[in-house]
Coordinates of C-alpha atoms and ligand atoms in Angstrom, one line a residue:
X1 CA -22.4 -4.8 24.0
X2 CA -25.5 -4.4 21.7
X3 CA -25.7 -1.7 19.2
X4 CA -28.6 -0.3 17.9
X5 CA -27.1 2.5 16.4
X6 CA -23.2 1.8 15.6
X7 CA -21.2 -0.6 13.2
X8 CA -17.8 -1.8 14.4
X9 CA -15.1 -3.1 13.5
X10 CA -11.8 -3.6 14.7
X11 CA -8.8 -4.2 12.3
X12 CA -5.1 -3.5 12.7
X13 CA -5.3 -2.0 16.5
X14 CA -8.3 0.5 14.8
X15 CA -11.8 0.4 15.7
X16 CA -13.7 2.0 12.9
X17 CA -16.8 2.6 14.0
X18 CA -19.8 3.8 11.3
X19 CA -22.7 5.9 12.9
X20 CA -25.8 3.8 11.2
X21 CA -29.5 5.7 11.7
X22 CA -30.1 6.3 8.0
X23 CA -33.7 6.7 7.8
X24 CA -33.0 10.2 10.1
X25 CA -29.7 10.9 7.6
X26 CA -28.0 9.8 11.2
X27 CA -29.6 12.2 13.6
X28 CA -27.4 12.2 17.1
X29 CA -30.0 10.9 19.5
X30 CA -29.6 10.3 23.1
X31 CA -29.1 6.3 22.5
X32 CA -27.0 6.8 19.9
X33 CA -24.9 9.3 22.2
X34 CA -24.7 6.6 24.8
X35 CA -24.3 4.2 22.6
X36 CA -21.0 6.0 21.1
X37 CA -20.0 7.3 24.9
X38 CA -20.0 3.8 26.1
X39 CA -18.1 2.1 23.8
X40 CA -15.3 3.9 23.2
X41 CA -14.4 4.6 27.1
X42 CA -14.9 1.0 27.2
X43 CA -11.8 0.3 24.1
X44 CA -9.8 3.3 25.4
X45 CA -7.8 1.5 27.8
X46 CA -7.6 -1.3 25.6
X47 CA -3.4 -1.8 24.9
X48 CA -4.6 -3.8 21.6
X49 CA -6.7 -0.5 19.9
X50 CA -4.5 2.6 19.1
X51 CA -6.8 4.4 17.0
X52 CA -10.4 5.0 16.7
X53 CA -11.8 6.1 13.5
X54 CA -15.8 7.5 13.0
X55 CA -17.5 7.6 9.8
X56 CA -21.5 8.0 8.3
X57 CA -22.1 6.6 5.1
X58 CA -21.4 8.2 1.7
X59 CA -24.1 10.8 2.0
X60 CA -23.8 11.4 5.7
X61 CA -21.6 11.8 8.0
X62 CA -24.3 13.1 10.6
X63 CA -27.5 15.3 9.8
X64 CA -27.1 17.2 13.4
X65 CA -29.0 16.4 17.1
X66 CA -31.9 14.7 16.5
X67 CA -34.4 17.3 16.0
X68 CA -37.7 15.3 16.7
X69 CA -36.1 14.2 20.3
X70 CA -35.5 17.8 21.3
X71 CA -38.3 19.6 19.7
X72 CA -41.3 19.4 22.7
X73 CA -38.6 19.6 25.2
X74 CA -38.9 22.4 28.2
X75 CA -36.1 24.7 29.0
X76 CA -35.8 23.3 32.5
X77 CA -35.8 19.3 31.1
X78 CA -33.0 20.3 29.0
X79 CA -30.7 21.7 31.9
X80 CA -31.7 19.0 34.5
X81 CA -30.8 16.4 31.9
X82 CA -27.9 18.5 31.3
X83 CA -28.9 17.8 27.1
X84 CA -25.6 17.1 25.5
X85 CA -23.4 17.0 28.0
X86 CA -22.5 13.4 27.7
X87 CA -20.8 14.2 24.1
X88 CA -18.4 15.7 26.6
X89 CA -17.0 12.5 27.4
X90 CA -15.5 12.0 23.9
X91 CA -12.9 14.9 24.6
X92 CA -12.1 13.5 27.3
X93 CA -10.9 10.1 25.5
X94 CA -7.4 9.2 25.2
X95 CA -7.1 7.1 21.9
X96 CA -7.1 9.5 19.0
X97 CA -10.0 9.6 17.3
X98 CA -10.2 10.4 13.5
X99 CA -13.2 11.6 11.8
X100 CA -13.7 10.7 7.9
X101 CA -16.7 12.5 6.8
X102 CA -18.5 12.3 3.6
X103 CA -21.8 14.1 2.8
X104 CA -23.5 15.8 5.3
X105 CA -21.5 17.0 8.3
X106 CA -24.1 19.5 9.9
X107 CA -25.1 20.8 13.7
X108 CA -24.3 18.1 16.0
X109 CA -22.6 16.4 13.0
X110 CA -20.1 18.9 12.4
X111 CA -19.4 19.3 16.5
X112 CA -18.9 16.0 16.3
X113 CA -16.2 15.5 13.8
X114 CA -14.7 18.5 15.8
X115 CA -14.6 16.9 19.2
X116 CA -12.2 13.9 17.0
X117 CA -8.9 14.8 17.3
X118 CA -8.5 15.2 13.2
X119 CA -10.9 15.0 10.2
X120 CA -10.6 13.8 6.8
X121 CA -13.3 14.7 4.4
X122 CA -14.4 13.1 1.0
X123 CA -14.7 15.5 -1.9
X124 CA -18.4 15.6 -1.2
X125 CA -18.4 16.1 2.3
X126 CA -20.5 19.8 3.3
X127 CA -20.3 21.6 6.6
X128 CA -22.0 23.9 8.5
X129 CA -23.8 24.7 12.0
X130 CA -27.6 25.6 11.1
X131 CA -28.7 25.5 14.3
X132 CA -29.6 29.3 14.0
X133 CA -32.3 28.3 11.5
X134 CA -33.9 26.3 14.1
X135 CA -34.0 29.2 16.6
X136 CA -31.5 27.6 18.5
X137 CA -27.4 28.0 18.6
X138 CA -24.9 24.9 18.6
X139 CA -25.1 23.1 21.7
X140 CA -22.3 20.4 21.5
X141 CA -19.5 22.9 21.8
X142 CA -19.6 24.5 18.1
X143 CA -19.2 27.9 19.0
X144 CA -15.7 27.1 20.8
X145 CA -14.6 25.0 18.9
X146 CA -15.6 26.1 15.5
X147 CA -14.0 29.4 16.4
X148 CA -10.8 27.9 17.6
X149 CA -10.4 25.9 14.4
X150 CA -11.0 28.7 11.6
X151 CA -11.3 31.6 13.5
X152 CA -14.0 34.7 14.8
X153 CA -15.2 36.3 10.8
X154 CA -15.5 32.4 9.4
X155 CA -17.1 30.9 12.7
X156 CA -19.4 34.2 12.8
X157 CA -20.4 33.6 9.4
X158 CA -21.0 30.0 9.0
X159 CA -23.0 30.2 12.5
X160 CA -24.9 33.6 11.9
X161 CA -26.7 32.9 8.3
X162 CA -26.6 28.6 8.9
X163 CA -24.9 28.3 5.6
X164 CA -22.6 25.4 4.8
X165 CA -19.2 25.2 3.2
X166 CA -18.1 22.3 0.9
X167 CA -15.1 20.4 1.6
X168 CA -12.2 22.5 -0.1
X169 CA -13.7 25.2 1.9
X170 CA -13.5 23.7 5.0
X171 CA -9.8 22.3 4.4
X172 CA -8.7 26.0 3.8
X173 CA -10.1 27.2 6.8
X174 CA -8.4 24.7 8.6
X175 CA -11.2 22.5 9.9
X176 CA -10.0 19.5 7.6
X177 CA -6.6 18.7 7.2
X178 CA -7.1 16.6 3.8
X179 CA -10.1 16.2 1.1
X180 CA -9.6 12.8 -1.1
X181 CA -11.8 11.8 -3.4
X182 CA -15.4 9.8 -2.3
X183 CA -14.5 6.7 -3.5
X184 CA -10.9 6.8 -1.3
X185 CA -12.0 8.3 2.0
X186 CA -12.0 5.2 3.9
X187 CA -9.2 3.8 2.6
X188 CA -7.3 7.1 3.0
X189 CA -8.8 7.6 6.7
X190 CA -7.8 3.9 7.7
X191 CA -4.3 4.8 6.3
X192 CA -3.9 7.3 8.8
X193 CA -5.3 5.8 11.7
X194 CA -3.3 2.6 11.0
X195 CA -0.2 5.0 11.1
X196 CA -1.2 6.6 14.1
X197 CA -2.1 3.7 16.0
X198 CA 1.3 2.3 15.0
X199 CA 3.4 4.3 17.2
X200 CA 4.0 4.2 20.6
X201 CA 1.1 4.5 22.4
X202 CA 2.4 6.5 25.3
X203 CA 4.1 8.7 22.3
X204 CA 0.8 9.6 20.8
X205 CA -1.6 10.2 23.5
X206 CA 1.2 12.7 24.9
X207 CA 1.1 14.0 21.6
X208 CA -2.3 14.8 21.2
X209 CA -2.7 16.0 24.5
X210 CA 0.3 18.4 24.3
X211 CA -1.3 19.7 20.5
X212 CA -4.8 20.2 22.8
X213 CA -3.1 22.4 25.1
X214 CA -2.3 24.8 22.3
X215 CA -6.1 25.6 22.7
X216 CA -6.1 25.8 26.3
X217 CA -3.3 27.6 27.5
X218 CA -1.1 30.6 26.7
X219 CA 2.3 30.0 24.8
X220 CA 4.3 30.3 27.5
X221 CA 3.0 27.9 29.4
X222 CA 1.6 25.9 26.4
X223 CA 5.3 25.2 25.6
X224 CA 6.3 24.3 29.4
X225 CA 3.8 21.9 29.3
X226 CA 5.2 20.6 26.1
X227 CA 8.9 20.3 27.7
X228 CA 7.7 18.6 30.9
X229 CA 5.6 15.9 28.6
X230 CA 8.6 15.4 26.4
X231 CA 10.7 15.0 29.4
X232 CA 8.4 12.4 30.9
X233 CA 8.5 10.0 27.6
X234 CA 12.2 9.5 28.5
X235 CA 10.8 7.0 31.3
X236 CA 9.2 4.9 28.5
X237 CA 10.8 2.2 27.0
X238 CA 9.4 3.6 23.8
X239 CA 11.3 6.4 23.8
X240 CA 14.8 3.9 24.4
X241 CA 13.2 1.3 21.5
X242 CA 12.9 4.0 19.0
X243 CA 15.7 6.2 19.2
X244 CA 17.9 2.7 18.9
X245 CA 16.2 1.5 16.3
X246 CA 16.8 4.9 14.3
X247 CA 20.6 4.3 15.1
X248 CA 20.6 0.9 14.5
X249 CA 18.8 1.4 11.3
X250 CA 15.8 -0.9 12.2
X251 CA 11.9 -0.1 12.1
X252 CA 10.8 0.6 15.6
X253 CA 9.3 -2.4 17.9
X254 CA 6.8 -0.4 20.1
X255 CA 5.3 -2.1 23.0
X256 CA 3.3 0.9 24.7
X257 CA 5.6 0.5 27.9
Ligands
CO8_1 N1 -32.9 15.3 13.3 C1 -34.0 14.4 13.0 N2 -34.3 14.0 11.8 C2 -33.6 14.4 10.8 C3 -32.5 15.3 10.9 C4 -32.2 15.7 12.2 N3 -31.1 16.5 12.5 N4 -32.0 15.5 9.7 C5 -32.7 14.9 8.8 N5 -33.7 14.2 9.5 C6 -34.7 13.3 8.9 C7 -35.7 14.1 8.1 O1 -36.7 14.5 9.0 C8 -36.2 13.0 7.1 O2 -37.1 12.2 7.8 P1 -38.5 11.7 7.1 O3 -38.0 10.9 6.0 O4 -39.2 10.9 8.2 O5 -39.2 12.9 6.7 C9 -35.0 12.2 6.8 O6 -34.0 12.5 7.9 C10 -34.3 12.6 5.5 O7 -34.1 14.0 5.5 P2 -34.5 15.0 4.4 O8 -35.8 14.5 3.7 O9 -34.6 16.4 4.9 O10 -33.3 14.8 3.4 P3 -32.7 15.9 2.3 O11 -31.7 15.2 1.5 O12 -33.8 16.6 1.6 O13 -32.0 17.0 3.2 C11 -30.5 17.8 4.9 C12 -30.8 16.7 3.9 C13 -30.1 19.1 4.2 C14 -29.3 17.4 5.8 C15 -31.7 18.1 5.8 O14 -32.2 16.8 6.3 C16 -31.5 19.0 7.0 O15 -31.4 20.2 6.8 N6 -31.4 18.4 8.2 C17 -31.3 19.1 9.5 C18 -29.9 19.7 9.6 C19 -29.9 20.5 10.9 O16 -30.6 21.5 11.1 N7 -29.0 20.1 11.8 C20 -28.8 20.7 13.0 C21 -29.7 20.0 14.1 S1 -29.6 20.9 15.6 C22 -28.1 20.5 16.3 O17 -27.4 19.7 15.8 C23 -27.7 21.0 17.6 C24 -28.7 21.7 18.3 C25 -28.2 22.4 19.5 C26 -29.3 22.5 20.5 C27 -28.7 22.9 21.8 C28 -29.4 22.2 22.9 C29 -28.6 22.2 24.2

């Protein structure tokens, strides 16, 4: 597949893929979003890749939607192209996705490192949805997502005045789960996508599906789905393969099956 947009690589059962437009600080484009789209539904069956994890360069991660695509656009171009609703297809993924951001993480960017399924953010990394500035509102799912991650005041906040938040900011509000230092995040970010991608496949995508649910649904039936789910990994021979190798006193030998 040619790539105008993306560097890959695959290492360990992870495809690290780096989002590469930096005269445009990575502006999201509709190439680069098909691009992205593409080739990750095309690795998600793959049984060899059990992680994916997304990454800009040192100063960004991704500077928002491509503002000089959209800017002459018409109202009705953008709904009959339905603008943005390809990014849509990333949620629907089933490999984890992990998001190491470092630098900018703005608009589109910041939706983007939301729709992964975890972020990890360098010490430098800054967030924020300044779409509002624009005369425009997020349009890749910030609102609901944002709002889910670090609640109404914060999400109100950061998307009514367009200001950003640095990285310790954003791990306390919940939408990072770790800050490491610049010169680490990769390494750190590879670390935890090798782990994930490590365990039983069938394990993990229940996992992250179940953990999704939590958004969706109320507790009640949040946690029913939970049960059934955990029920259903007793028909894998993961489930048999580590639970014996725990007893037996023996790292796991995971097969996906
Ligand atoms: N789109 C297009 N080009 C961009 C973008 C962008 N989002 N961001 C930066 N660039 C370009 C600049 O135009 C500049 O190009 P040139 O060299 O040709 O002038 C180049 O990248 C470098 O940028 P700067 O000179 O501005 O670099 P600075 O270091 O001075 O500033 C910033 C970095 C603070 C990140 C600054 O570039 C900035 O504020 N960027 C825009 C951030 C932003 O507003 N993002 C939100 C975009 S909108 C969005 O994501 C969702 C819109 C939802 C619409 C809903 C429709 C359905």
């Amino acid at each position: 597949m040619h790539l105008d947009h993306l560097k890959v690589e695959r290492d360990e059962r992870v495809v690290t893929v780096r989002l590469h437009r930096p005269a445009v600080l990575n502006a999201l484009n509709s190439e680069l979003m098909t691009e992205l789209t593409t080739l990750l539904a095309s690795l998600d069956d793959d049984p060899d890749v059990g992680c994916f994890l997304l990454t800009g360069s040192e100063r960004v991660f991704a500077a928002g939607a491509d503002i000089r695509e959209m800017a002459e656009r018409t109202a009705p171009e953008m709904a009959a192209d339905d603008y943005f609703a390809g990014w849509e297809r990333l949620a629907a993924l089933r490999t984890p996705k992990v998001a190491a951001v470092a630098g900018y993480a703005l608009g589109g960017g910041c939706e983007l490192a939301m729709l992964c399924d975890t972020v990890i953010a360098a010490d430098t990394a800054v967030f924020g949805q300044p779409e509002i500035r624009l005369g425009v509102i997020p349009g890749i799912g910030g609102t609901q997502r944002l709002t889910r991650l670090v609640g109404k005041a914060k999400a109100m906040d950061l998307i009514l005045t367009g200001r950003t938040m640095d990285a310790a900011e954003a791990e306390r509000s919940g939408l990072v789960a770790r800050v490491v230092p610049a010169d680490r995040l990769l390494a750190e970010a590879f670390a935890v996508a090798r782990t994930i991608a490590s365990h039983s496949r069938p394990a993990v995508r229940a996992a992250r599906e179940a953990v999704d649910r939590a958004l969706e649904l109320g507790l009640a039936e949040g946690v029913r789905y939970e049960r059934r789910v955990f029920h259903a990994l007793f028909a894998t021979e993961d489930q048999k393969e580590g639970m014996r190798a725990f007893l037996e006193k023996r790292p796991p030998e995971f097969t996906g099956r």
